[in-house]
Amino acid sequence: MTDDRLEDLIDSLKTQRDELRVQMHPAKAEIRDEWEEIEKKWAHAEARFEEIRDQTRETADDVRQAAHVVAEELNEAFLRIRDRL
């Protein structure tokens, strides 16, 4: 995965997260509970994304691939939440 593609994916995740956050207020308790778990994962992933950005030239492809996997997992989780709202 190229750095540009990872950046595009991260930007897309940020947009999805922001859109879902607006819709979460009237959501059912079980959806809010899942959202809280996703928010924890997001906070951790966002910190890792920053580290990866800072170390891009020194980062091995396998680390970028791991970030891609986390980003894809978050994307799937966001889609599950969106489908349930």
Short mmCIF file of N, CA and C in Angstrom, two decimals:
data_model
loop_
_atom_site.label_atom_id
_atom_site.label_comp_id
_atom_site.label_asym_id
_atom_site.label_seq_id
_atom_site.Cartn_x
_atom_site.Cartn_y
_atom_site.Cartn_z
N MET A 1 0.86 -1.18 0.00
CA MET A 1 0.00 0.00 0.00
C MET A 1 0.90 1.23 0.00
N THR A 2 0.60 2.16 -0.88
CA THR A 2 1.39 3.38 -0.94
C THR A 2 0.98 4.31 0.19
N ASP A 3 1.89 5.24 0.50
CA ASP A 3 1.60 6.22 1.55
C ASP A 3 0.38 7.05 1.21
N ASP A 4 0.22 7.41 -0.07
CA ASP A 4 -0.93 8.22 -0.48
C ASP A 4 -2.24 7.46 -0.28
N ARG A 5 -2.23 6.18 -0.59
CA ARG A 5 -3.46 5.38 -0.40
C ARG A 5 -3.80 5.25 1.07
N LEU A 6 -2.79 5.08 1.92
CA LEU A 6 -3.04 5.00 3.35
C LEU A 6 -3.58 6.33 3.86
N GLU A 7 -3.01 7.44 3.41
CA GLU A 7 -3.50 8.76 3.81
C GLU A 7 -4.95 8.95 3.38
N ASP A 8 -5.27 8.53 2.15
CA ASP A 8 -6.66 8.65 1.67
C ASP A 8 -7.61 7.82 2.53
N LEU A 9 -7.18 6.62 2.89
CA LEU A 9 -8.01 5.75 3.72
C LEU A 9 -8.22 6.37 5.10
N ILE A 10 -7.16 6.91 5.69
CA ILE A 10 -7.26 7.54 7.01
C ILE A 10 -8.20 8.74 6.94
N ASP A 11 -8.06 9.55 5.90
CA ASP A 11 -8.96 10.71 5.74
C ASP A 11 -10.41 10.26 5.60
N SER A 12 -10.63 9.18 4.86
CA SER A 12 -11.98 8.65 4.70
C SER A 12 -12.54 8.17 6.04
N LEU A 13 -11.70 7.52 6.84
CA LEU A 13 -12.14 7.06 8.16
C LEU A 13 -12.51 8.23 9.06
N LYS A 14 -11.72 9.29 9.01
CA LYS A 14 -12.03 10.47 9.82
C LYS A 14 -13.39 11.05 9.44
N THR A 15 -13.65 11.12 8.14
CA THR A 15 -14.93 11.65 7.66
C THR A 15 -16.09 10.77 8.11
N GLN A 16 -15.94 9.45 7.95
CA GLN A 16 -16.99 8.53 8.37
C GLN A 16 -17.26 8.66 9.87
N ARG A 17 -16.19 8.74 10.65
CA ARG A 17 -16.31 8.85 12.10
C ARG A 17 -17.06 10.12 12.48
N ASP A 18 -16.69 11.22 11.86
CA ASP A 18 -17.36 12.50 12.16
C ASP A 18 -18.85 12.44 11.82
N GLU A 19 -19.18 11.85 10.68
CA GLU A 19 -20.58 11.74 10.27
C GLU A 19 -21.37 10.86 11.23
N LEU A 20 -20.78 9.76 11.65
CA LEU A 20 -21.47 8.85 12.57
C LEU A 20 -21.63 9.46 13.95
N ARG A 21 -20.63 10.22 14.39
CA ARG A 21 -20.71 10.84 15.71
C ARG A 21 -21.95 11.73 15.82
N VAL A 22 -22.27 12.43 14.74
CA VAL A 22 -23.45 13.30 14.73
C VAL A 22 -24.73 12.47 14.89
N GLN A 23 -24.75 11.28 14.32
CA GLN A 23 -25.94 10.44 14.35
C GLN A 23 -26.06 9.61 15.63
N MET A 24 -25.03 9.59 16.47
CA MET A 24 -25.01 8.72 17.63
C MET A 24 -25.92 9.18 18.76
N HIS A 25 -26.22 10.46 18.86
CA HIS A 25 -26.99 10.97 20.00
C HIS A 25 -28.30 10.21 20.22
N PRO A 26 -29.13 10.05 19.20
CA PRO A 26 -30.39 9.35 19.44
C PRO A 26 -30.30 7.82 19.32
N ALA A 27 -29.10 7.30 19.17
CA ALA A 27 -28.94 5.86 18.92
C ALA A 27 -29.30 5.02 20.14
N LYS A 28 -29.60 3.76 19.89
CA LYS A 28 -29.91 2.80 20.95
C LYS A 28 -28.67 2.56 21.82
N ALA A 29 -28.91 2.16 23.05
CA ALA A 29 -27.82 1.94 24.01
C ALA A 29 -26.80 0.92 23.51
N GLU A 30 -27.26 -0.17 22.89
CA GLU A 30 -26.32 -1.19 22.42
C GLU A 30 -25.42 -0.64 21.32
N ILE A 31 -25.95 0.23 20.48
CA ILE A 31 -25.13 0.84 19.44
C ILE A 31 -24.14 1.80 20.07
N ARG A 32 -24.59 2.57 21.07
CA ARG A 32 -23.67 3.49 21.76
C ARG A 32 -22.54 2.72 22.44
N ASP A 33 -22.85 1.56 23.02
CA ASP A 33 -21.82 0.74 23.65
C ASP A 33 -20.77 0.29 22.63
N GLU A 34 -21.24 -0.15 21.48
CA GLU A 34 -20.30 -0.56 20.43
C GLU A 34 -19.48 0.64 19.97
N TRP A 35 -20.15 1.80 19.87
CA TRP A 35 -19.46 3.02 19.46
C TRP A 35 -18.32 3.35 20.44
N GLU A 36 -18.57 3.19 21.73
CA GLU A 36 -17.54 3.48 22.73
C GLU A 36 -16.32 2.59 22.52
N GLU A 37 -16.55 1.32 22.20
CA GLU A 37 -15.43 0.42 21.93
C GLU A 37 -14.67 0.84 20.67
N ILE A 38 -15.41 1.23 19.65
CA ILE A 38 -14.77 1.68 18.41
C ILE A 38 -13.97 2.95 18.67
N GLU A 39 -14.49 3.84 19.49
CA GLU A 39 -13.78 5.09 19.81
C GLU A 39 -12.44 4.79 20.48
N LYS A 40 -12.40 3.79 21.36
CA LYS A 40 -11.14 3.41 22.00
C LYS A 40 -10.15 2.91 20.94
N LYS A 41 -10.66 2.06 20.05
CA LYS A 41 -9.80 1.53 18.99
C LYS A 41 -9.33 2.66 18.07
N TRP A 42 -10.23 3.60 17.79
CA TRP A 42 -9.87 4.75 16.95
C TRP A 42 -8.75 5.56 17.59
N ALA A 43 -8.86 5.84 18.88
CA ALA A 43 -7.85 6.64 19.57
C ALA A 43 -6.48 5.96 19.47
N HIS A 44 -6.46 4.66 19.67
CA HIS A 44 -5.20 3.93 19.56
C HIS A 44 -4.69 3.95 18.11
N ALA A 45 -5.58 3.69 17.17
CA ALA A 45 -5.18 3.65 15.76
C ALA A 45 -4.70 5.02 15.29
N GLU A 46 -5.38 6.07 15.71
CA GLU A 46 -4.99 7.41 15.28
C GLU A 46 -3.58 7.74 15.77
N ALA A 47 -3.26 7.34 16.99
CA ALA A 47 -1.91 7.56 17.51
C ALA A 47 -0.89 6.78 16.68
N ARG A 48 -1.24 5.55 16.32
CA ARG A 48 -0.34 4.74 15.49
C ARG A 48 -0.19 5.35 14.10
N PHE A 49 -1.30 5.85 13.54
CA PHE A 49 -1.21 6.48 12.22
C PHE A 49 -0.23 7.64 12.26
N GLU A 50 -0.28 8.43 13.33
CA GLU A 50 0.64 9.56 13.47
C GLU A 50 2.09 9.08 13.53
N GLU A 51 2.33 8.03 14.30
CA GLU A 51 3.68 7.47 14.38
C GLU A 51 4.16 7.02 13.00
N ILE A 52 3.27 6.37 12.28
CA ILE A 52 3.63 5.87 10.95
C ILE A 52 3.93 7.03 10.01
N ARG A 53 3.12 8.07 10.08
CA ARG A 53 3.38 9.25 9.24
C ARG A 53 4.76 9.83 9.55
N ASP A 54 5.08 9.91 10.84
CA ASP A 54 6.35 10.50 11.26
C ASP A 54 7.55 9.65 10.85
N GLN A 55 7.34 8.37 10.70
CA GLN A 55 8.44 7.46 10.41
C GLN A 55 8.33 6.82 9.03
N THR A 56 7.60 7.44 8.14
CA THR A 56 7.30 6.82 6.85
C THR A 56 8.55 6.35 6.12
N ARG A 57 9.56 7.17 6.07
CA ARG A 57 10.76 6.78 5.33
C ARG A 57 11.49 5.62 5.98
N GLU A 58 11.30 5.48 7.29
CA GLU A 58 11.99 4.42 8.02
C GLU A 58 11.10 3.19 8.24
N THR A 59 9.83 3.33 7.91
CA THR A 59 8.88 2.27 8.22
C THR A 59 8.90 1.19 7.16
N ALA A 60 8.87 -0.03 7.60
CA ALA A 60 8.84 -1.16 6.68
C ALA A 60 7.44 -1.33 6.12
N ASP A 61 7.36 -1.98 4.96
CA ASP A 61 6.06 -2.22 4.32
C ASP A 61 5.11 -3.01 5.21
N ASP A 62 5.63 -3.92 6.01
CA ASP A 62 4.74 -4.73 6.85
C ASP A 62 4.04 -3.89 7.91
N VAL A 63 4.66 -2.82 8.38
CA VAL A 63 4.01 -1.93 9.35
C VAL A 63 2.89 -1.16 8.67
N ARG A 64 3.15 -0.67 7.46
CA ARG A 64 2.09 0.02 6.72
C ARG A 64 0.93 -0.92 6.43
N GLN A 65 1.25 -2.17 6.13
CA GLN A 65 0.19 -3.16 5.90
C GLN A 65 -0.63 -3.38 7.16
N ALA A 66 0.03 -3.41 8.31
CA ALA A 66 -0.68 -3.57 9.58
C ALA A 66 -1.61 -2.39 9.82
N ALA A 67 -1.15 -1.19 9.51
CA ALA A 67 -1.99 0.00 9.66
C ALA A 67 -3.19 -0.10 8.72
N HIS A 68 -2.96 -0.62 7.54
CA HIS A 68 -4.05 -0.79 6.57
C HIS A 68 -5.09 -1.77 7.12
N VAL A 69 -4.65 -2.85 7.73
CA VAL A 69 -5.57 -3.83 8.30
C VAL A 69 -6.42 -3.18 9.39
N VAL A 70 -5.78 -2.41 10.27
CA VAL A 70 -6.52 -1.72 11.33
C VAL A 70 -7.52 -0.75 10.73
N ALA A 71 -7.08 0.00 9.73
CA ALA A 71 -7.97 0.96 9.08
C ALA A 71 -9.16 0.25 8.44
N GLU A 72 -8.93 -0.87 7.80
CA GLU A 72 -10.02 -1.63 7.19
C GLU A 72 -10.99 -2.15 8.26
N GLU A 73 -10.45 -2.60 9.40
CA GLU A 73 -11.31 -3.07 10.49
C GLU A 73 -12.19 -1.93 10.99
N LEU A 74 -11.60 -0.75 11.14
CA LEU A 74 -12.37 0.41 11.58
C LEU A 74 -13.44 0.75 10.55
N ASN A 75 -13.08 0.70 9.28
CA ASN A 75 -14.04 0.99 8.22
C ASN A 75 -15.23 0.03 8.31
N GLU A 76 -14.96 -1.25 8.49
CA GLU A 76 -16.03 -2.23 8.61
C GLU A 76 -16.89 -1.96 9.84
N ALA A 77 -16.26 -1.59 10.95
CA ALA A 77 -17.01 -1.28 12.17
C ALA A 77 -17.90 -0.06 11.97
N PHE A 78 -17.37 0.97 11.31
CA PHE A 78 -18.16 2.17 11.03
C PHE A 78 -19.36 1.83 10.15
N LEU A 79 -19.14 0.98 9.16
CA LEU A 79 -20.24 0.58 8.28
C LEU A 79 -21.31 -0.20 9.05
N ARG A 80 -20.88 -1.07 9.98
CA ARG A 80 -21.85 -1.80 10.81
C ARG A 80 -22.71 -0.83 11.61
N ILE A 81 -22.06 0.16 12.20
CA ILE A 81 -22.80 1.16 12.99
C ILE A 81 -23.76 1.91 12.09
N ARG A 82 -23.27 2.38 10.93
CA ARG A 82 -24.11 3.14 10.01
C ARG A 82 -25.33 2.32 9.60
N ASP A 83 -25.13 1.04 9.32
CA ASP A 83 -26.24 0.18 8.90
C ASP A 83 -27.28 0.00 10.01
N ARG A 84 -26.85 0.10 11.24
CA ARG A 84 -27.76 -0.11 12.37
C ARG A 84 -28.46 1.16 12.81
N LEU A 85 -28.00 2.32 12.34
CA LEU A 85 -28.64 3.58 12.73
C LEU A 85 -29.90 3.84 11.93
#
